[in-house]
Coordinates of C-alpha atoms in Angstrom, one line a residue:
X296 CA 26.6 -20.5 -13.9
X297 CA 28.1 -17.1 -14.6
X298 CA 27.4 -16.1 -10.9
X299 CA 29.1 -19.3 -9.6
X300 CA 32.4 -18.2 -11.2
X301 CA 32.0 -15.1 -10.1
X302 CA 31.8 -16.0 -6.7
X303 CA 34.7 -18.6 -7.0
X304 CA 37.3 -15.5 -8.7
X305 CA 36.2 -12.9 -6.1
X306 CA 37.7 -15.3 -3.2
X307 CA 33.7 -15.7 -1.5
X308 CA 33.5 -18.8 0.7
X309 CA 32.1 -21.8 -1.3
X310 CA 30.1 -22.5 1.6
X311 CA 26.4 -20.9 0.7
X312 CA 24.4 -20.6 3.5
X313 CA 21.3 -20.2 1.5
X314 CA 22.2 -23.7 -0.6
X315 CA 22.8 -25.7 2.6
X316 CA 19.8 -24.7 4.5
X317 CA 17.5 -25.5 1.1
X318 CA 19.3 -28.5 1.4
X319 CA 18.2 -29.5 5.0
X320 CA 14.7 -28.1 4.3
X321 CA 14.0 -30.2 1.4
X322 CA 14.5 -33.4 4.0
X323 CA 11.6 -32.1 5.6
X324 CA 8.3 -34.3 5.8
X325 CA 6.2 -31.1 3.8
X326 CA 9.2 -30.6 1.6
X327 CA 9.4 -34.4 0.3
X328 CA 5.7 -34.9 0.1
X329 CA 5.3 -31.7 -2.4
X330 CA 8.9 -32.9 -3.9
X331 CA 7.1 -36.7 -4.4
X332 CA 3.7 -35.0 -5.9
X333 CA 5.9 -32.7 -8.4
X334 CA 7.8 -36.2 -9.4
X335 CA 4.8 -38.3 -9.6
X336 CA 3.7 -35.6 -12.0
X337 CA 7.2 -35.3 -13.9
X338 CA 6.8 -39.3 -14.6
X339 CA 3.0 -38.9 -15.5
X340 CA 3.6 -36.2 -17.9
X341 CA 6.7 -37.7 -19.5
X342 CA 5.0 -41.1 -20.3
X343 CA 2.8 -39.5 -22.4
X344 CA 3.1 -38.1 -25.8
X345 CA 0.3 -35.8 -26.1
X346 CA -0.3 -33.9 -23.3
X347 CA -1.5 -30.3 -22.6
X348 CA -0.4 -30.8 -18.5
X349 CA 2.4 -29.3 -17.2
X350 CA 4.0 -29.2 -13.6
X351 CA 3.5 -26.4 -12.7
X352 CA 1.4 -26.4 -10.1
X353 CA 3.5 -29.2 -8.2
X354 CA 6.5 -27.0 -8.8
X355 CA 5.5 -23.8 -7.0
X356 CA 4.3 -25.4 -4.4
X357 CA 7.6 -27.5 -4.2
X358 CA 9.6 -24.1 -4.0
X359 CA 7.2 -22.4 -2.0
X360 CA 7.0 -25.1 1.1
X361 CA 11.3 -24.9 0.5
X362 CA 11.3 -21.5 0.7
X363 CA 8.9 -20.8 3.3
X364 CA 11.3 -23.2 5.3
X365 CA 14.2 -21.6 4.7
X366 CA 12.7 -18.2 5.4
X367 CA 12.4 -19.1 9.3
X368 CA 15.9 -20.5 9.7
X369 CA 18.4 -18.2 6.9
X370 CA 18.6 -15.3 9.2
X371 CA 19.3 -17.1 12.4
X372 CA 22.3 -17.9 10.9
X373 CA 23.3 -14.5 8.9
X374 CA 25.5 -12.1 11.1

């Protein structure tokens, strides 16, 4: 939040490449099947009351398959 106003008062583009290009990869087949695992584990966890599981698991490997997207395409379109 702080870093978003930031951004906004020193005059930087709101256009993020970084955000946009997370954005297209997580419309990717590998991105929405970890993305439907980590909310079929979201729904599981929160309809119980006691529960030791967490999501962990389903959200690193949500970021990670993002990420290791967007690390193939973000400096193609950095000058």
């Amino acid at each position: 939040m702080v870093f978003e106003e930031k951004r906004i008062m020193n005059g930087e583009p709101e256009d993020d490449p970084l955000e946009s290009l997370r954005q297209k990869c997580e419309e990717t087949e590998h991105c929405m099947h970890t993305r439907e695992r980590l909310e079929m584990c979201e729904t599981r966890v929160g309809s119980r009351s006691q529960t030791e599981e967490d999501c962990t698991e389903e959200l690193f490997d949500f970021l990670h398959a993002r990420d290791h997207c967007v690390s193939h395409k973000l400096f193609h379109s950095v000058k």
